Structure formats: C-alpha cells, structure tokens
C-alpha cells in the first residue's frame, strides 16, 4: 500500500523540467525495486494437507502473487531502461522516416540528425536530407546476409535503402557507421522516428509550431505527413523531406519546454520501445 501510494504521487506530480522528470523516473525505479525486494520469496506455507477451502484460497493467492511479481519485473525493467535513456549523457543518431515511403516497417530514412540526451532533456541538432549523404565508398559495417540479399541497392552507401531488411539492429549498426563516414561524431545508439512516433509525442506535448509558422498537432500530423505534404511540395522534394525533420525536432523540443509529467513520458517511451 505504501509503495502504491508513493507511485501514484510520483507519477501524478507536475514535472516542468528535464531534471525534475528524471528525478521522478529515478524515484519510480527505487520504489518498484524496494517493492519487489520486499515481497520476494514470500513463504505461502505448505501446499498439501489443506482443507479444500483453504487450498483454494492458497492457490488463488499464489496465482495473484505470481502475477504481481511478474508485472513488477516487467515494470522495473521498463523504468530502468527509461531511466538509463533519460540520464545520459548519450548521443543518438535520429533517423526521421516516413511510412508513406515504405521500407521494412519503419518507412524510408529521409532525414538524419544527432540528439543529445542528458538529465531528462533532449537537444536535437539540425537534420540533413539523407539524399545528400550518399557515400562514394561503402561503409564497412554491413551484415553478410543483408549484403547478399540487398547489395544491388547499395544499402551501405544509399541511406534511403539502409533498412530494406527488418533487422533494425543491423540497419542501425550500418547507419551509425555511415554517419561517421559522412563526418558525424560517433553515437551511442540509433533510433528511427517515424510518423507514428511523432504522433505519440505530439499527444504528449500538444500542438507545435514549425519554422514556417504552421501549427501541427497529433490530430493533423498523419494527414499532413502521409498525404498533404506530397500535394503541397510535389515539385520540391527537398522541402517535403525537410518538413519531416522539422516536425520531429519540434516534438522533442516541446518535451523540454512544456510541463510533461514523468508518468506520461515513461508510458510513451515504453510503448514506443515495445512497438519498435
């Protein structure tokens, strides 16, 4: 009961800065860990020689106990991951992808940029169109199977063909190598931010303004990025691809600037991670 009450207080608290959100996430991990340790290896007594009613009650309790401990393990793992991610300092290669131009699940990587994560805040640099990052020489890190299956499309040189395979671990390793070969600083990890990701982030932050002055929200972003921008920028492919990076950057900036609760942020990050 004490753990539950504290978790409710922490997750419902107003957190207006990266550091206060991070402290809330850290406290959540501490409470979950203390809770799990406190009920570990609970002795339920003998399983045999019990009256039927007592045996039924014991079995129900044992089943509920297993469910609680399993859910606690899952929750603690998720929060630990979110805590590590938000604590930093870490540097990520962010690949903005559009599902309207399909590759293996996450859309074509159209924009690439670096993001620093430190003490609960995100600092996103300028995005570069991946079409401008074509490598004259192929990057060295490419899985042999991917090269044999997709080598015709030069995925180690052409960023827009980097994720023809659904094996994101291999696509990410290749993209990190290509980023360095393009002159970028080494990164600790790689993430793909597609239209669904941006939609979830905008549900968290509310509408954002783009450099053009336009406002875009969770309710309009799907139609905008998957349909409307292809009409508006039909003769300007670079502007269309740049818009994707602008929306992604605005969503991350909004998390820094607005009172997003730690509980809501943890939920979104966990869901996005689980959904790849």
Short mmCIF file of the C-alpha atoms (twelve columns), coordinates in Angstrom:
data_MODEL
# 
_entry.id   MODEL 
# 
loop_
_atom_site.group_PDB 
_atom_site.id 
_atom_site.type_symbol 
_atom_site.label_atom_id 
_atom_site.label_alt_id 
_atom_site.label_comp_id 
_atom_site.label_asym_id 
_atom_site.label_seq_id 
_atom_site.Cartn_x 
_atom_site.Cartn_y 
_atom_site.Cartn_z 
_atom_site.pdbx_PDB_model_num 
ATOM 1   C CA . UNK A 1   0.000   0.000   0.000   1 
ATOM 2   C CA . UNK A 2   2.845   2.386   0.816   1 
ATOM 3   C CA . UNK A 3   4.566   1.635   -2.480  1 
ATOM 4   C CA . UNK A 4   1.359   2.098   -4.469  1 
ATOM 5   C CA . UNK A 5   0.561   5.407   -2.787  1 
ATOM 6   C CA . UNK A 6   4.057   6.746   -3.420  1 
ATOM 7   C CA . UNK A 7   3.989   5.638   -7.054  1 
ATOM 8   C CA . UNK A 8   0.659   7.414   -7.575  1 
ATOM 9   C CA . UNK A 9   2.075   10.592  -6.026  1 
ATOM 10  C CA . UNK A 10  5.244   10.470  -8.128  1 
ATOM 11  C CA . UNK A 11  3.528   9.705   -11.426 1 
ATOM 12  C CA . UNK A 12  0.845   12.357  -10.921 1 
ATOM 13  C CA . UNK A 13  3.300   15.058  -9.891  1 
ATOM 14  C CA . UNK A 14  3.812   18.054  -12.160 1 
ATOM 15  C CA . UNK A 15  7.296   17.967  -13.668 1 
ATOM 16  C CA . UNK A 16  8.220   21.021  -15.681 1 
ATOM 17  C CA . UNK A 17  11.910  20.449  -16.393 1 
ATOM 18  C CA . UNK A 18  14.078  17.617  -17.591 1 
ATOM 19  C CA . UNK A 19  15.757  17.273  -14.232 1 
ATOM 20  C CA . UNK A 20  12.513  17.085  -12.245 1 
ATOM 21  C CA . UNK A 21  11.174  14.478  -14.665 1 
ATOM 22  C CA . UNK A 22  14.385  12.482  -14.312 1 
ATOM 23  C CA . UNK A 23  14.163  12.597  -10.518 1 
ATOM 24  C CA . UNK A 24  10.591  11.302  -10.724 1 
ATOM 25  C CA . UNK A 25  11.680  8.449   -13.002 1 
ATOM 26  C CA . UNK A 26  14.566  7.594   -10.676 1 
ATOM 27  C CA . UNK A 27  12.276  7.580   -7.650  1 
ATOM 28  C CA . UNK A 28  9.826   5.337   -9.523  1 
ATOM 29  C CA . UNK A 29  12.610  2.840   -10.178 1 
ATOM 30  C CA . UNK A 30  13.652  2.955   -6.498  1 
ATOM 31  C CA . UNK A 31  10.091  2.367   -5.240  1 
ATOM 32  C CA . UNK A 32  9.485   -0.503  -7.673  1 
ATOM 33  C CA . UNK A 33  12.786  -2.129  -6.711  1 
ATOM 34  C CA . UNK A 34  12.066  -1.755  -2.985  1 
ATOM 35  C CA . UNK A 35  8.563   -3.134  -3.513  1 
ATOM 36  C CA . UNK A 36  9.844   -6.131  -5.472  1 
ATOM 37  C CA . UNK A 37  12.553  -6.877  -2.918  1 
ATOM 38  C CA . UNK A 38  10.060  -6.520  -0.074  1 
ATOM 39  C CA . UNK A 39  7.754   -9.254  -1.373  1 
ATOM 40  C CA . UNK A 40  10.459  -11.536 -2.775  1 
ATOM 41  C CA . UNK A 41  10.340  -15.245 -1.919  1 
ATOM 42  C CA . UNK A 42  7.164   -14.946 0.117   1 
ATOM 43  C CA . UNK A 43  6.539   -18.176 2.068   1 
ATOM 44  C CA . UNK A 44  2.941   -19.274 1.496   1 
ATOM 45  C CA . UNK A 45  3.264   -22.358 3.657   1 
ATOM 46  C CA . UNK A 46  2.589   -25.984 2.671   1 
ATOM 47  C CA . UNK A 47  0.660   -26.936 -0.444  1 
ATOM 48  C CA . UNK A 48  -0.590  -30.297 0.863   1 
ATOM 49  C CA . UNK A 49  -2.813  -31.367 3.728   1 
ATOM 50  C CA . UNK A 50  -5.102  -28.350 3.482   1 
ATOM 51  C CA . UNK A 51  -8.868  -28.256 3.723   1 
ATOM 52  C CA . UNK A 52  -10.407 -27.650 0.276   1 
ATOM 53  C CA . UNK A 53  -11.481 -24.084 1.046   1 
ATOM 54  C CA . UNK A 54  -8.029  -23.198 2.402   1 
ATOM 55  C CA . UNK A 55  -6.312  -24.943 -0.520  1 
ATOM 56  C CA . UNK A 56  -8.418  -22.910 -2.985  1 
ATOM 57  C CA . UNK A 57  -7.596  -19.680 -1.173  1 
ATOM 58  C CA . UNK A 58  -3.890  -20.520 -1.125  1 
ATOM 59  C CA . UNK A 59  -3.887  -21.351 -4.835  1 
ATOM 60  C CA . UNK A 60  -5.663  -18.082 -5.690  1 
ATOM 61  C CA . UNK A 61  -3.202  -16.129 -3.591  1 
ATOM 62  C CA . UNK A 62  -0.242  -17.934 -5.189  1 
ATOM 63  C CA . UNK A 63  -1.582  -17.121 -8.671  1 
ATOM 64  C CA . UNK A 64  -2.103  -13.453 -7.825  1 
ATOM 65  C CA . UNK A 65  1.348   -13.310 -6.212  1 
ATOM 66  C CA . UNK A 66  2.935   -14.634 -9.415  1 
ATOM 67  C CA . UNK A 67  1.048   -12.072 -11.483 1 
ATOM 68  C CA . UNK A 68  2.125   -9.207  -9.218  1 
ATOM 69  C CA . UNK A 69  5.797   -10.220 -9.178  1 
ATOM 70  C CA . UNK A 70  5.865   -10.801 -12.948 1 
ATOM 71  C CA . UNK A 71  4.263   -7.401  -13.611 1 
ATOM 72  C CA . UNK A 72  6.679   -5.766  -11.180 1 
ATOM 73  C CA . UNK A 73  9.609   -7.344  -13.015 1 
ATOM 74  C CA . UNK A 74  8.327   -6.037  -16.353 1 
ATOM 75  C CA . UNK A 75  7.633   -2.571  -14.943 1 
ATOM 76  C CA . UNK A 76  11.028  -2.353  -13.238 1 
ATOM 77  C CA . UNK A 77  12.830  -3.393  -16.419 1 
ATOM 78  C CA . UNK A 78  10.924  -0.794  -18.443 1 
ATOM 79  C CA . UNK A 79  11.518  2.023   -15.955 1 
ATOM 80  C CA . UNK A 80  15.199  1.089   -15.626 1 
ATOM 81  C CA . UNK A 81  15.522  1.388   -19.395 1 
ATOM 82  C CA . UNK A 82  13.759  4.760   -19.464 1 
ATOM 83  C CA . UNK A 83  15.937  5.961   -16.564 1 
ATOM 84  C CA . UNK A 84  19.154  4.955   -18.360 1 
ATOM 85  C CA . UNK A 85  17.931  6.617   -21.556 1 
ATOM 86  C CA . UNK A 86  16.995  9.897   -19.873 1 
ATOM 87  C CA . UNK A 87  20.017  10.088  -17.557 1 
ATOM 88  C CA . UNK A 88  22.690  10.194  -20.250 1 
ATOM 89  C CA . UNK A 89  24.788  11.845  -21.317 1 
ATOM 90  C CA . UNK A 90  24.294  9.913   -24.515 1 
ATOM 91  C CA . UNK A 91  24.323  10.796  -28.176 1 
ATOM 92  C CA . UNK A 92  21.870  9.237   -30.630 1 
ATOM 93  C CA . UNK A 93  21.618  9.228   -34.376 1 
ATOM 94  C CA . UNK A 94  17.960  10.043  -35.110 1 
ATOM 95  C CA . UNK A 95  16.627  8.848   -38.441 1 
ATOM 96  C CA . UNK A 96  13.363  10.558  -39.376 1 
ATOM 97  C CA . UNK A 97  11.388  8.181   -41.561 1 
ATOM 98  C CA . UNK A 98  8.139   8.434   -43.479 1 
ATOM 99  C CA . UNK A 99  5.857   5.401   -43.572 1 
ATOM 100 C CA . UNK A 100 4.350   6.641   -46.843 1 
ATOM 101 C CA . UNK A 101 7.596   5.508   -48.484 1 
ATOM 102 C CA . UNK A 102 7.812   2.015   -47.162 1 
ATOM 103 C CA . UNK A 103 10.846  0.043   -46.219 1 
ATOM 104 C CA . UNK A 104 10.920  -2.718  -43.619 1 
ATOM 105 C CA . UNK A 105 8.292   -1.436  -41.209 1 
ATOM 106 C CA . UNK A 106 9.567   1.997   -40.224 1 
ATOM 107 C CA . UNK A 107 9.484   3.810   -43.534 1 
ATOM 108 C CA . UNK A 108 12.295  5.286   -45.606 1 
ATOM 109 C CA . UNK A 109 15.031  7.132   -43.706 1 
ATOM 110 C CA . UNK A 110 14.719  10.620  -45.233 1 
ATOM 111 C CA . UNK A 111 16.429  12.815  -42.623 1 
ATOM 112 C CA . UNK A 112 19.340  12.198  -40.255 1 
ATOM 113 C CA . UNK A 113 20.468  14.217  -37.252 1 
ATOM 114 C CA . UNK A 114 22.088  13.894  -33.848 1 
ATOM 115 C CA . UNK A 115 20.338  14.167  -30.496 1 
ATOM 116 C CA . UNK A 116 21.992  14.607  -27.097 1 
ATOM 117 C CA . UNK A 117 20.101  13.206  -24.109 1 
ATOM 118 C CA . UNK A 118 21.205  14.448  -20.700 1 
ATOM 119 C CA . UNK A 119 19.434  14.774  -17.345 1 
ATOM 120 C CA . UNK A 120 15.978  14.297  -18.817 1 
ATOM 121 C CA . UNK A 121 16.323  16.823  -21.641 1 
ATOM 122 C CA . UNK A 122 16.747  16.422  -25.392 1 
ATOM 123 C CA . UNK A 123 18.936  18.623  -27.573 1 
ATOM 124 C CA . UNK A 124 18.266  17.912  -31.233 1 
ATOM 125 C CA . UNK A 125 20.629  19.250  -33.885 1 
ATOM 126 C CA . UNK A 126 19.837  20.136  -37.466 1 
ATOM 127 C CA . UNK A 127 18.556  17.340  -39.681 1 
ATOM 128 C CA . UNK A 128 20.224  16.627  -43.016 1 
ATOM 129 C CA . UNK A 129 18.434  15.044  -46.006 1 
ATOM 130 C CA . UNK A 130 19.840  11.545  -46.372 1 
ATOM 131 C CA . UNK A 131 19.858  12.029  -50.142 1 
ATOM 132 C CA . UNK A 132 22.717  14.495  -49.567 1 
ATOM 133 C CA . UNK A 133 24.723  11.964  -47.541 1 
ATOM 134 C CA . UNK A 134 25.326  9.368   -50.247 1 
ATOM 135 C CA . UNK A 135 28.735  7.762   -49.653 1 
ATOM 136 C CA . UNK A 136 31.183  7.393   -52.505 1 
ATOM 137 C CA . UNK A 137 32.704  4.404   -50.739 1 
ATOM 138 C CA . UNK A 138 30.528  1.834   -48.888 1 
ATOM 139 C CA . UNK A 139 30.617  1.786   -45.092 1 
ATOM 140 C CA . UNK A 140 32.488  -1.112  -43.565 1 
ATOM 141 C CA . UNK A 141 29.765  -2.445  -41.239 1 
ATOM 142 C CA . UNK A 142 27.245  -4.475  -43.202 1 
ATOM 143 C CA . UNK A 143 25.847  -7.878  -42.358 1 
ATOM 144 C CA . UNK A 144 26.796  -10.571 -44.885 1 
ATOM 145 C CA . UNK A 145 23.197  -11.775 -45.302 1 
ATOM 146 C CA . UNK A 146 21.912  -8.238  -45.885 1 
ATOM 147 C CA . UNK A 147 24.662  -7.610  -48.418 1 
ATOM 148 C CA . UNK A 148 23.867  -10.820 -50.295 1 
ATOM 149 C CA . UNK A 149 20.122  -10.109 -50.359 1 
ATOM 150 C CA . UNK A 150 20.099  -6.343  -50.882 1 
ATOM 151 C CA . UNK A 151 23.554  -5.498  -52.189 1 
ATOM 152 C CA . UNK A 152 22.148  -4.411  -55.550 1 
ATOM 153 C CA . UNK A 153 20.573  -1.406  -53.784 1 
ATOM 154 C CA . UNK A 154 23.924  -0.363  -52.181 1 
ATOM 155 C CA . UNK A 155 22.497  -0.072  -48.623 1 
ATOM 156 C CA . UNK A 156 25.976  0.734   -47.267 1 
ATOM 157 C CA . UNK A 157 26.052  3.898   -49.414 1 
ATOM 158 C CA . UNK A 158 22.448  4.958   -50.009 1 
ATOM 159 C CA . UNK A 159 20.764  5.870   -46.710 1 
ATOM 160 C CA . UNK A 160 17.279  5.509   -48.120 1 
ATOM 161 C CA . UNK A 161 17.984  1.805   -48.681 1 
ATOM 162 C CA . UNK A 162 19.669  1.180   -45.334 1 
ATOM 163 C CA . UNK A 163 16.631  -0.508  -43.788 1 
ATOM 164 C CA . UNK A 164 15.476  -2.792  -46.572 1 
ATOM 165 C CA . UNK A 165 15.886  -5.577  -44.002 1 
ATOM 166 C CA . UNK A 166 13.556  -5.779  -40.963 1 
ATOM 167 C CA . UNK A 167 16.626  -6.432  -38.778 1 
ATOM 168 C CA . UNK A 168 16.876  -2.993  -37.219 1 
ATOM 169 C CA . UNK A 169 19.926  -3.937  -35.146 1 
ATOM 170 C CA . UNK A 170 21.857  -4.427  -38.366 1 
ATOM 171 C CA . UNK A 171 20.364  -1.364  -40.076 1 
ATOM 172 C CA . UNK A 172 21.233  0.726   -37.002 1 
ATOM 173 C CA . UNK A 173 24.833  -0.504  -36.875 1 
ATOM 174 C CA . UNK A 174 25.208  0.256   -40.569 1 
ATOM 175 C CA . UNK A 175 23.653  3.728   -40.167 1 
ATOM 176 C CA . UNK A 176 25.981  4.560   -37.248 1 
ATOM 177 C CA . UNK A 177 28.979  3.594   -39.359 1 
ATOM 178 C CA . UNK A 178 27.690  5.595   -42.329 1 
ATOM 179 C CA . UNK A 179 27.092  8.620   -40.070 1 
ATOM 180 C CA . UNK A 180 30.748  8.624   -39.011 1 
ATOM 181 C CA . UNK A 181 31.855  8.096   -42.613 1 
ATOM 182 C CA . UNK A 182 29.789  11.195  -43.503 1 
ATOM 183 C CA . UNK A 183 31.683  13.269  -40.942 1 
ATOM 184 C CA . UNK A 184 29.329  12.928  -37.992 1 
ATOM 185 C CA . UNK A 185 30.524  12.366  -34.436 1 
ATOM 186 C CA . UNK A 186 30.307  8.795   -33.030 1 
ATOM 187 C CA . UNK A 187 26.941  7.907   -31.482 1 
ATOM 188 C CA . UNK A 188 25.918  5.657   -28.592 1 
ATOM 189 C CA . UNK A 189 22.741  4.472   -30.276 1 
ATOM 190 C CA . UNK A 190 20.399  4.849   -33.228 1 
ATOM 191 C CA . UNK A 191 16.656  5.463   -33.267 1 
ATOM 192 C CA . UNK A 192 14.122  5.648   -36.046 1 
ATOM 193 C CA . UNK A 193 11.397  8.248   -35.565 1 
ATOM 194 C CA . UNK A 194 8.505   7.566   -37.917 1 
ATOM 195 C CA . UNK A 195 5.133   9.260   -38.300 1 
ATOM 196 C CA . UNK A 196 3.528   7.099   -35.617 1 
ATOM 197 C CA . UNK A 197 6.283   8.063   -33.174 1 
ATOM 198 C CA . UNK A 198 5.774   11.763  -33.869 1 
ATOM 199 C CA . UNK A 199 2.014   11.331  -33.394 1 
ATOM 200 C CA . UNK A 200 2.504   9.788   -29.939 1 
ATOM 201 C CA . UNK A 201 4.948   12.534  -28.931 1 
ATOM 202 C CA . UNK A 202 2.504   15.245  -30.039 1 
ATOM 203 C CA . UNK A 203 -0.264  13.618  -27.984 1 
ATOM 204 C CA . UNK A 204 2.090   14.048  -25.053 1 
ATOM 205 C CA . UNK A 205 3.124   17.645  -25.699 1 
ATOM 206 C CA . UNK A 206 0.192   19.179  -27.542 1 
ATOM 207 C CA . UNK A 207 0.428   21.116  -30.855 1 
ATOM 208 C CA . UNK A 208 3.766   22.560  -32.002 1 
ATOM 209 C CA . UNK A 209 4.740   25.359  -34.377 1 
ATOM 210 C CA . UNK A 210 7.034   24.774  -37.338 1 
ATOM 211 C CA . UNK A 211 9.582   27.338  -38.629 1 
ATOM 212 C CA . UNK A 212 7.042   28.280  -41.305 1 
ATOM 213 C CA . UNK A 213 4.600   29.379  -38.591 1 
ATOM 214 C CA . UNK A 214 2.233   26.484  -39.216 1 
ATOM 215 C CA . UNK A 215 0.780   24.604  -36.260 1 
ATOM 216 C CA . UNK A 216 0.712   20.841  -36.339 1 
ATOM 217 C CA . UNK A 217 -0.923  18.524  -33.817 1 
ATOM 218 C CA . UNK A 218 -1.479  14.852  -33.078 1 
ATOM 219 C CA . UNK A 219 -4.816  15.137  -34.875 1 
ATOM 220 C CA . UNK A 220 -3.356  16.603  -38.089 1 
ATOM 221 C CA . UNK A 221 0.149   15.134  -38.347 1 
ATOM 222 C CA . UNK A 222 -0.795  11.845  -40.025 1 
ATOM 223 C CA . UNK A 223 -2.765  13.543  -42.794 1 
ATOM 224 C CA . UNK A 224 -0.064  16.199  -43.154 1 
ATOM 225 C CA . UNK A 225 2.989   13.924  -43.439 1 
ATOM 226 C CA . UNK A 226 1.423   10.981  -45.245 1 
ATOM 227 C CA . UNK A 227 -0.804  12.848  -47.723 1 
ATOM 228 C CA . UNK A 228 -0.916  16.644  -47.761 1 
ATOM 229 C CA . UNK A 229 2.803   17.374  -47.983 1 
ATOM 230 C CA . UNK A 230 3.027   15.266  -51.146 1 
ATOM 231 C CA . UNK A 231 0.496   17.614  -52.718 1 
ATOM 232 C CA . UNK A 232 1.946   20.830  -51.313 1 
ATOM 233 C CA . UNK A 233 5.561   20.018  -52.156 1 
ATOM 234 C CA . UNK A 234 5.003   17.960  -55.303 1 
ATOM 235 C CA . UNK A 235 7.678   19.951  -57.140 1 
ATOM 236 C CA . UNK A 236 10.035  20.406  -54.189 1 
ATOM 237 C CA . UNK A 237 11.189  17.068  -52.845 1 
ATOM 238 C CA . UNK A 238 13.827  18.599  -50.570 1 
ATOM 239 C CA . UNK A 239 11.263  20.835  -48.830 1 
ATOM 240 C CA . UNK A 240 8.994   17.843  -48.261 1 
ATOM 241 C CA . UNK A 241 11.749  15.788  -46.682 1 
ATOM 242 C CA . UNK A 242 12.914  18.754  -44.603 1 
ATOM 243 C CA . UNK A 243 9.403   19.097  -43.158 1 
ATOM 244 C CA . UNK A 244 9.623   15.614  -41.641 1 
ATOM 245 C CA . UNK A 245 12.766  16.576  -39.719 1 
ATOM 246 C CA . UNK A 246 11.209  19.858  -38.596 1 
ATOM 247 C CA . UNK A 247 8.195   18.106  -37.103 1 
ATOM 248 C CA . UNK A 248 10.340  15.531  -35.302 1 
ATOM 249 C CA . UNK A 249 12.627  18.210  -33.879 1 
ATOM 250 C CA . UNK A 250 9.691   20.368  -32.740 1 
ATOM 251 C CA . UNK A 251 8.170   17.399  -30.894 1 
ATOM 252 C CA . UNK A 252 11.376  16.716  -28.924 1 
ATOM 253 C CA . UNK A 253 11.885  20.431  -28.210 1 
ATOM 254 C CA . UNK A 254 8.350   20.642  -26.837 1 
ATOM 255 C CA . UNK A 255 9.103   17.946  -24.255 1 
ATOM 256 C CA . UNK A 256 11.879  20.179  -22.901 1 
ATOM 257 C CA . UNK A 257 9.731   23.305  -22.844 1 
ATOM 258 C CA . UNK A 258 6.375   22.072  -21.548 1 
ATOM 259 C CA . UNK A 259 5.111   20.547  -18.260 1 
ATOM 260 C CA . UNK A 260 5.071   16.935  -19.424 1 
ATOM 261 C CA . UNK A 261 4.578   14.583  -16.472 1 
ATOM 262 C CA . UNK A 262 7.129   11.868  -15.770 1 
ATOM 263 C CA . UNK A 263 4.391   9.245   -15.765 1 
ATOM 264 C CA . UNK A 264 3.123   10.200  -19.202 1 
ATOM 265 C CA . UNK A 265 6.655   10.358  -20.610 1 
ATOM 266 C CA . UNK A 266 7.540   6.919   -19.211 1 
ATOM 267 C CA . UNK A 267 4.348   5.455   -20.650 1 
ATOM 268 C CA . UNK A 268 5.005   6.853   -24.121 1 
ATOM 269 C CA . UNK A 269 8.670   5.798   -24.186 1 
ATOM 270 C CA . UNK A 270 7.788   2.297   -23.005 1 
ATOM 271 C CA . UNK A 271 5.020   1.934   -25.595 1 
ATOM 272 C CA . UNK A 272 7.219   3.258   -28.403 1 
ATOM 273 C CA . UNK A 273 10.019  0.893   -27.425 1 
ATOM 274 C CA . UNK A 274 7.705   -2.117  -27.184 1 
ATOM 275 C CA . UNK A 275 6.193   -1.222  -30.555 1 
ATOM 276 C CA . UNK A 276 9.662   -0.709  -32.077 1 
# 
